[in-house]
PDB file of C-alpha atoms in Angstrom:
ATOM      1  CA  UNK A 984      -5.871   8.947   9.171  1.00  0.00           C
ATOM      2  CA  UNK A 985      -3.647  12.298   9.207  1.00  0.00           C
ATOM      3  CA  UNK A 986      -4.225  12.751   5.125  1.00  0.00           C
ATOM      4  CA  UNK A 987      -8.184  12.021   5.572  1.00  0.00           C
ATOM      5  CA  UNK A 988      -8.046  14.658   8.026  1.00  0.00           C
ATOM      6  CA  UNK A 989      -6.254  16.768   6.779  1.00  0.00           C
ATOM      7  CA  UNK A 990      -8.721  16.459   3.388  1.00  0.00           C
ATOM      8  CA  UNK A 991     -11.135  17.475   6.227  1.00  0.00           C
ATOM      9  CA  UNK A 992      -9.485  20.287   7.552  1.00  0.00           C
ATOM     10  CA  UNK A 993      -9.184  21.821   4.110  1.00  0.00           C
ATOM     11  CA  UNK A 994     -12.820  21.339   2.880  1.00  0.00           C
ATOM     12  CA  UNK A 995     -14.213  23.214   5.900  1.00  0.00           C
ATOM     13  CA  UNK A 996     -11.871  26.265   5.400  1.00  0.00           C
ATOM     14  CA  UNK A 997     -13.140  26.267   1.972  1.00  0.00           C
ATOM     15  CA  UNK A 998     -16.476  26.375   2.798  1.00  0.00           C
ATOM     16  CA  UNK A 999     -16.204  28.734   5.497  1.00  0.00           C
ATOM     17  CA  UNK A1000     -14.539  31.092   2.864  1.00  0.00           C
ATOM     18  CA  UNK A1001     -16.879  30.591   0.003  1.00  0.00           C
ATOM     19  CA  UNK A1002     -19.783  30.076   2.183  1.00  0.00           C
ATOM     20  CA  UNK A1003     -21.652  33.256   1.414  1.00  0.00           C
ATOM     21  CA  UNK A1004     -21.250  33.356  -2.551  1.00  0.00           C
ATOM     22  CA  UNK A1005     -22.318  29.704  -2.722  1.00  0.00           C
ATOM     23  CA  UNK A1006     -25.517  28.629  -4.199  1.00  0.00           C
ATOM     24  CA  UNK A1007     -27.779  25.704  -2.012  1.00  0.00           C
ATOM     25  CA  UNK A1008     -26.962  23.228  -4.033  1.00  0.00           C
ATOM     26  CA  UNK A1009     -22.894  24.061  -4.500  1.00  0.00           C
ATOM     27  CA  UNK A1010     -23.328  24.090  -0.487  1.00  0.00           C
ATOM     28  CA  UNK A1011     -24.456  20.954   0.036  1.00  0.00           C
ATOM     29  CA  UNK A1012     -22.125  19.387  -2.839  1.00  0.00           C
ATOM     30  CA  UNK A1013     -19.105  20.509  -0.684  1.00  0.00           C
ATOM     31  CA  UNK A1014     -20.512  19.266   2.347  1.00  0.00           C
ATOM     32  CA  UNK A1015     -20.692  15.873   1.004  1.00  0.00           C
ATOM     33  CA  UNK A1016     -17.172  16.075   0.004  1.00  0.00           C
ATOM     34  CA  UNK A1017     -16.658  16.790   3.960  1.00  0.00           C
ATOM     35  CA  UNK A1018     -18.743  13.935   5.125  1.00  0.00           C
ATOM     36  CA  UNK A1019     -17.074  11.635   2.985  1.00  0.00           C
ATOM     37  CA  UNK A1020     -13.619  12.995   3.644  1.00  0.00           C
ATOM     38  CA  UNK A1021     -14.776  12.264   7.546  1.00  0.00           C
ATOM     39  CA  UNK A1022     -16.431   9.133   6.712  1.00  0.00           C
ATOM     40  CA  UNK A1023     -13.061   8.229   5.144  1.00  0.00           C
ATOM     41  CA  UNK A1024     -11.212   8.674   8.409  1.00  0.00           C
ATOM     42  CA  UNK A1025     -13.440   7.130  11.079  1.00  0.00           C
ATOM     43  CA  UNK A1026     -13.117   3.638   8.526  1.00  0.00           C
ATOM     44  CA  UNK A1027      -8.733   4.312   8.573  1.00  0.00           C
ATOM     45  CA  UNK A1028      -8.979   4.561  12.411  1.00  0.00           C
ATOM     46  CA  UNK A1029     -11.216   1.227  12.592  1.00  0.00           C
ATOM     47  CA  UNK A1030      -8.907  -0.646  10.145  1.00  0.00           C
ATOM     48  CA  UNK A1031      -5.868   0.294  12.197  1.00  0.00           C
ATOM     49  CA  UNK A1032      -7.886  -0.691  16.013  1.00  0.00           C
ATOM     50  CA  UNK A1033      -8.811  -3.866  14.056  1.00  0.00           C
ATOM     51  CA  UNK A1034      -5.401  -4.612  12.738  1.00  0.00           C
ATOM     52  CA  UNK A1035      -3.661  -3.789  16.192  1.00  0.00           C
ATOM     53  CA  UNK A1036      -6.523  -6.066  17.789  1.00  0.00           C
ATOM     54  CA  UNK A1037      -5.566  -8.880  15.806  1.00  0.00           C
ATOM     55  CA  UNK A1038      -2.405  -9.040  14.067  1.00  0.00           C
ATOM     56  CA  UNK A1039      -3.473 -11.441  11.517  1.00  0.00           C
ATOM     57  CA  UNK A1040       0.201 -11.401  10.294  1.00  0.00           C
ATOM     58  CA  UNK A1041       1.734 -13.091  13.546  1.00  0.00           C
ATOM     59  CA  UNK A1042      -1.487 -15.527  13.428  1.00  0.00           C
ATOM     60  CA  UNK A1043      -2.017 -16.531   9.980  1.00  0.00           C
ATOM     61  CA  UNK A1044       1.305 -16.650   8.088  1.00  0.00           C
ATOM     62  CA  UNK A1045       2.366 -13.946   5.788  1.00  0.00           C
ATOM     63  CA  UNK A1046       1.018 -15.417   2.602  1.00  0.00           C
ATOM     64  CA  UNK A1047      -2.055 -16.084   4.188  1.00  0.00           C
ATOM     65  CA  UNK A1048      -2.380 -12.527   5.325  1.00  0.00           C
ATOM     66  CA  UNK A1049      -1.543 -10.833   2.099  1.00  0.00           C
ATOM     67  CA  UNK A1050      -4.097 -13.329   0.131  1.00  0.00           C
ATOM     68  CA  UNK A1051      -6.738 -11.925   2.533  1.00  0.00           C
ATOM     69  CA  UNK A1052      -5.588  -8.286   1.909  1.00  0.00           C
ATOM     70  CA  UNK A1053      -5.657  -8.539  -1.381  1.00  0.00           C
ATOM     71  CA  UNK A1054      -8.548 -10.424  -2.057  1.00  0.00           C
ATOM     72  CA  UNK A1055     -10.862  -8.048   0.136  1.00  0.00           C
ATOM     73  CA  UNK A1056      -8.736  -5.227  -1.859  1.00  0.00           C
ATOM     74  CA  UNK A1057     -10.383  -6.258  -5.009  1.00  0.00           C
ATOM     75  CA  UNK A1058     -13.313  -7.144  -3.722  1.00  0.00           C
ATOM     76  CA  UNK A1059     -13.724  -3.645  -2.468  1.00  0.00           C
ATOM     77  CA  UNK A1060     -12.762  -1.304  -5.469  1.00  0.00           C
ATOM     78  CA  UNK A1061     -13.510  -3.744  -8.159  1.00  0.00           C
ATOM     79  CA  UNK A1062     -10.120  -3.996  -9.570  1.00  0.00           C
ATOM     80  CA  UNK A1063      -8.862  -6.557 -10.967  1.00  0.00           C
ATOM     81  CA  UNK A1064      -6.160  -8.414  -9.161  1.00  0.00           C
ATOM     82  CA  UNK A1065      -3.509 -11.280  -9.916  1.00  0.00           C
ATOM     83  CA  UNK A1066      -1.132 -12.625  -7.314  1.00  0.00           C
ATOM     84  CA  UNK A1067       2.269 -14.724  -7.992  1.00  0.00           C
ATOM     85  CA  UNK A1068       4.592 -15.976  -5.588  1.00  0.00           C
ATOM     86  CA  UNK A1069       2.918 -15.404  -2.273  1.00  0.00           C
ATOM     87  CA  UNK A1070       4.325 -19.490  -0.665  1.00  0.00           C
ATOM     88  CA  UNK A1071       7.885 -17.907  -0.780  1.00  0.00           C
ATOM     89  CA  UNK A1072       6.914 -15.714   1.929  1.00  0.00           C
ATOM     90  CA  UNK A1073       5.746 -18.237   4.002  1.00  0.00           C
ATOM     91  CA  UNK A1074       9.092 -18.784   6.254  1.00  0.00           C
ATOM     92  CA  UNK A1075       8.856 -14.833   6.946  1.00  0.00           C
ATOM     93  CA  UNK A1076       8.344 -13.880  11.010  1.00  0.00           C
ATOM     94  CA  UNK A1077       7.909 -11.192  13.347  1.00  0.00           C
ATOM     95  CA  UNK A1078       8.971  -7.642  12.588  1.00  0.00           C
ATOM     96  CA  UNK A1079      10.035  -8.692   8.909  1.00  0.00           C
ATOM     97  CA  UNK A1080       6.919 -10.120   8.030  1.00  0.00           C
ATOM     98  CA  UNK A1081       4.623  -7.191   9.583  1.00  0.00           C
ATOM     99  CA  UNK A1082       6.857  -4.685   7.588  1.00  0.00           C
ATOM    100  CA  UNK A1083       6.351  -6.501   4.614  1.00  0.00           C
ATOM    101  CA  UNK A1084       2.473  -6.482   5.260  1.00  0.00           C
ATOM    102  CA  UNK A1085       2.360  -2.725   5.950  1.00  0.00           C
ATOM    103  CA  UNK A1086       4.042  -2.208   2.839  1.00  0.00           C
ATOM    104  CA  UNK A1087       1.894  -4.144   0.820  1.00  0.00           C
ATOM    105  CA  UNK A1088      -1.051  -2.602   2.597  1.00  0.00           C
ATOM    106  CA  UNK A1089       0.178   1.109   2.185  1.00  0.00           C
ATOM    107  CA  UNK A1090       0.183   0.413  -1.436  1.00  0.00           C
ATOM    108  CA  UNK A1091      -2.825  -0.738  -2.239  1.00  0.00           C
ATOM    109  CA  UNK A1092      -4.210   2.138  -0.269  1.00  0.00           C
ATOM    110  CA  UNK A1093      -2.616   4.459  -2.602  1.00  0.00           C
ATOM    111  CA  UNK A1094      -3.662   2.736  -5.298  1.00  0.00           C
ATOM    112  CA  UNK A1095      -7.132   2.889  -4.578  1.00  0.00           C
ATOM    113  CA  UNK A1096      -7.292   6.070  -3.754  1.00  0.00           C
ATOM    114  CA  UNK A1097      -4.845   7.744  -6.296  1.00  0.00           C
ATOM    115  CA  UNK A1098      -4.019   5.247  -9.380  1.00  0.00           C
ATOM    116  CA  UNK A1099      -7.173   5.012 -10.947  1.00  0.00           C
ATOM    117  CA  UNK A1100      -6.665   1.618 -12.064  1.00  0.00           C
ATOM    118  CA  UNK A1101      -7.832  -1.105 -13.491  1.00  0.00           C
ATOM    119  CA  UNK A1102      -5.290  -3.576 -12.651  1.00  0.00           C
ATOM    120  CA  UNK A1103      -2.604  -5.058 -10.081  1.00  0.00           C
ATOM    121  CA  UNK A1104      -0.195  -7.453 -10.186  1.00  0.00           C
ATOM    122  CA  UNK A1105       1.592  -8.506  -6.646  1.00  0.00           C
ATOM    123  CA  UNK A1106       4.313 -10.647  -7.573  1.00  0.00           C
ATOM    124  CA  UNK A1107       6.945 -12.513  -5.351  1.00  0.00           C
ATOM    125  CA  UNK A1108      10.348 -14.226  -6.695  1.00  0.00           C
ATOM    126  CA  UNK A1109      13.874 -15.362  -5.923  1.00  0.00           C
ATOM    127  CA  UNK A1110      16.348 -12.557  -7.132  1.00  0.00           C
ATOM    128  CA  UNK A1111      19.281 -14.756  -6.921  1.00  0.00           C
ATOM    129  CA  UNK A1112      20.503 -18.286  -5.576  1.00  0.00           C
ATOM    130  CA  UNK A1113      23.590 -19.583  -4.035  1.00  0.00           C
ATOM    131  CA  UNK A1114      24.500 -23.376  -3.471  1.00  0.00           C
ATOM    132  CA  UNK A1115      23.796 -24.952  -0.391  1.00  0.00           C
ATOM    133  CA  UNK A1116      26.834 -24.643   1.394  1.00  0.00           C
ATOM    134  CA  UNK A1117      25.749 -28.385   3.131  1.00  0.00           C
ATOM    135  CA  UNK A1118      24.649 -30.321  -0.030  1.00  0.00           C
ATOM    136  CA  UNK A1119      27.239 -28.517  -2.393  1.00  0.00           C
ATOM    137  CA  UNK A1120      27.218 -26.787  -5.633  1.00  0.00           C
ATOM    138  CA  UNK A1121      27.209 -31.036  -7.494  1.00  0.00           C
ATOM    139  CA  UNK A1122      23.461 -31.213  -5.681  1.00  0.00           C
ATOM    140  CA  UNK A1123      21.781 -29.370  -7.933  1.00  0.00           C
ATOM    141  CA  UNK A1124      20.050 -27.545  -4.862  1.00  0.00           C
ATOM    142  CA  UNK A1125      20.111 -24.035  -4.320  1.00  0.00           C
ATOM    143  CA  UNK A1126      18.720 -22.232  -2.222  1.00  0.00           C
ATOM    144  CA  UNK A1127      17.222 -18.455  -2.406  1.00  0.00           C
ATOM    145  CA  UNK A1128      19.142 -15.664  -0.805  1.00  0.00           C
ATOM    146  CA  UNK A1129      17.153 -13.117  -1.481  1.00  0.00           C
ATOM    147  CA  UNK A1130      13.362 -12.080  -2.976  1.00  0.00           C
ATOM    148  CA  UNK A1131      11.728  -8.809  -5.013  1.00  0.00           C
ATOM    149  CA  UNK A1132       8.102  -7.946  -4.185  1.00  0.00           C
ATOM    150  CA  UNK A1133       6.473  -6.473  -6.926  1.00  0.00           C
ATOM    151  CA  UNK A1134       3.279  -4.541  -7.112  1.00  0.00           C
ATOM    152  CA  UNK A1135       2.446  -2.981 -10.159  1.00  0.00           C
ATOM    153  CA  UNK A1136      -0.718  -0.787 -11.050  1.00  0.00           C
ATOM    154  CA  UNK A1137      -1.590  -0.253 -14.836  1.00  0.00           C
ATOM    155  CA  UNK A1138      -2.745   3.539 -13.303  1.00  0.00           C
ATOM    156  CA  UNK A1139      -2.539   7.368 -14.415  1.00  0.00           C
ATOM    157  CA  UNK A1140       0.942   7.243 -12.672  1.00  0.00           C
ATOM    158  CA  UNK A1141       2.582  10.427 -11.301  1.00  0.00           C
ATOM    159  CA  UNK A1142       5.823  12.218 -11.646  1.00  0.00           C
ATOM    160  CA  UNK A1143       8.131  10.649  -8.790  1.00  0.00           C
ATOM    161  CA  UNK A1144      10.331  13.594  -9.420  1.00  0.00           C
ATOM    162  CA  UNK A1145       7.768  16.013  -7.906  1.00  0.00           C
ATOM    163  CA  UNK A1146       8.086  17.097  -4.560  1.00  0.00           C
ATOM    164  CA  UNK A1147       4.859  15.186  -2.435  1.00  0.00           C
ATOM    165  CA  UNK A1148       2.458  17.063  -1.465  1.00  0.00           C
ATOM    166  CA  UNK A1149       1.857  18.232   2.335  1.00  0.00           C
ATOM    167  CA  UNK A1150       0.247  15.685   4.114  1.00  0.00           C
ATOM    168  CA  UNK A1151       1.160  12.981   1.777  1.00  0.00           C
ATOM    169  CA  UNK A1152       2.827  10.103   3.801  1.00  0.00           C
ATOM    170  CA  UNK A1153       2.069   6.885   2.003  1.00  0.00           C
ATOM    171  CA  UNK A1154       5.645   6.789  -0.099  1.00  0.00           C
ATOM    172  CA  UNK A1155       7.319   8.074   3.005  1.00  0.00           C
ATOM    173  CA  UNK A1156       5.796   5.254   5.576  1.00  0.00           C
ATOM    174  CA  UNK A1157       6.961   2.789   2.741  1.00  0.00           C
ATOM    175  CA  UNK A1158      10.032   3.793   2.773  1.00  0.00           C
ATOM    176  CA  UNK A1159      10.284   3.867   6.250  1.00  0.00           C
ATOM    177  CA  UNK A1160       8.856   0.096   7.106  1.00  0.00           C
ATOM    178  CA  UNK A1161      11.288  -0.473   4.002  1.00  0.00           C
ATOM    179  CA  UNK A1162      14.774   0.635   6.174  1.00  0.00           C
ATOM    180  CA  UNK A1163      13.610  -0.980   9.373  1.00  0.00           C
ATOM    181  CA  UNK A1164      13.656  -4.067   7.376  1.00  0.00           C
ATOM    182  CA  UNK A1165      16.811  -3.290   5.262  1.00  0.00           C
ATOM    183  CA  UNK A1166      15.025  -3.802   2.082  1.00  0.00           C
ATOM    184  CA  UNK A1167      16.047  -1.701  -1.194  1.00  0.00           C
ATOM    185  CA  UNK A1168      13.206   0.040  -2.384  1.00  0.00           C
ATOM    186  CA  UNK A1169      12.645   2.078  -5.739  1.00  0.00           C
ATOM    187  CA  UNK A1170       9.313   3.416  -7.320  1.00  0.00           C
ATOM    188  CA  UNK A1171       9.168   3.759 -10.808  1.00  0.00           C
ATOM    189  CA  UNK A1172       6.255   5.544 -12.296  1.00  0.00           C
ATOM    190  CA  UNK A1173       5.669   7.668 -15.331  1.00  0.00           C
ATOM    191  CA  UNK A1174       2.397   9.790 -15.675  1.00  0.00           C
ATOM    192  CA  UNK A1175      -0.027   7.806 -17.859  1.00  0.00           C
ATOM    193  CA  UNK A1176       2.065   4.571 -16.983  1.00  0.00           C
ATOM    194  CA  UNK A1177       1.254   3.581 -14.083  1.00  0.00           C
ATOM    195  CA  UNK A1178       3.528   2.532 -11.124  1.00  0.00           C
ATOM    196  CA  UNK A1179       5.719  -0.514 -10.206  1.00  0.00           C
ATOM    197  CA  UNK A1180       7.050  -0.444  -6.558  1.00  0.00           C
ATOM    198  CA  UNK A1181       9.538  -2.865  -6.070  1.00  0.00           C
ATOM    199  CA  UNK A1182      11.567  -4.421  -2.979  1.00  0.00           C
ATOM    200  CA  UNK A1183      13.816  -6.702  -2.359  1.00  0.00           C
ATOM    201  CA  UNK A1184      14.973  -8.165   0.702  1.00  0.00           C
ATOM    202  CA  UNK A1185      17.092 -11.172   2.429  1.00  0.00           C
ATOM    203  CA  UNK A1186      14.615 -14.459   2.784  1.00  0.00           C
TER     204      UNK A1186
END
């Protein structure tokens, strides 16, 4: 909501400045930009009333709520999606769980409104196992100590050495959700190469 207005905020000094040297037309082209830029931000402060309102995490299960996310994510931009992995975060609760969703969530958005791409690929697995300190190692049965989330965008990419921009808070609310959950989180991302975030957490 704070980057759509902000997108806002700097369209209508623009055309306050330029106003008299712009044609009728180039007028009402940066208006648009405005209204959508406004548009943008009423729908963000919806989403978020909805998503407090209902907490579909807490209700539905994580898996189920990151299907629906990003299902209505592709349905939405018309990118093409693929998901792996999603029943091994089924046992995930509470503030863990609605991290993991805002996470998820956060990236999309900047996908769809940065990336430009034409792909994603949200992937869950097992990192590493351990035995089963009740059955034993002679079992056979392991059991998953920890998992990687992976979302990857076949996008334009960006330098992640570059300082962000003002008013750019996706990477930083990531990375944020990311600590209260003691997750490890890196970003990889080369310009023309698109962007992998990955995190891994305890299960």
């Amino acid at each position: 909501l704070a980057q759509s207005l902000a997108a806002l905020l700097t369209q209508l000094r623009l055309i306050r400045k330029l106003h008299p040297r712009l044609k009728p037309e180039e007028l009402n082209d940066e208006l648009q930009t405005a209204e959508r830029a406004a548009a943008e931000g009423l729908q963000e402060a919806r989403a978020a009333i909805t998503r407090m309102r209902h907490r579909s995490v807490g209700k539905q299960g994580l898996d189920t709520a990151l299907l629906e996310l990003i299902t209505q994510f592709g349905r939405r931009t018309g990118i093409d999606t693929r998901v792996e992995g999603l029943v091994l975060l089924r046992s995930q609760r509470g503030e863990r769980a609605e991290a993991l969703f805002r996470i998820t969530e956060e990236a999309l958005r900047n996908i769809e409104r940065h990336a430009e791409a034409s792909c994603v690929h949200l992937r869950i697995s097992v990192l590493d196992t351990k035995a089963d300190s009740l059955k034993g190692p002679r079992t056979g049965n392991a059991r998953p100590t920890r998992l990687r989330l992976l979302i990857e965008d076949d996008g334009i990419g960006f330098d992640a050495d570059a300082p962000h921009k003002p008013g750019h808070y996706g990477l930083r609310g990531i990375a944020e959700q990311a600590a209260l959950i003691q997750a490890t989180l890196s970003v990889h991302s080369q310009v023309g190469r698109g962007t992998t975030l990955m995190l891994t957490f305890e299960r």
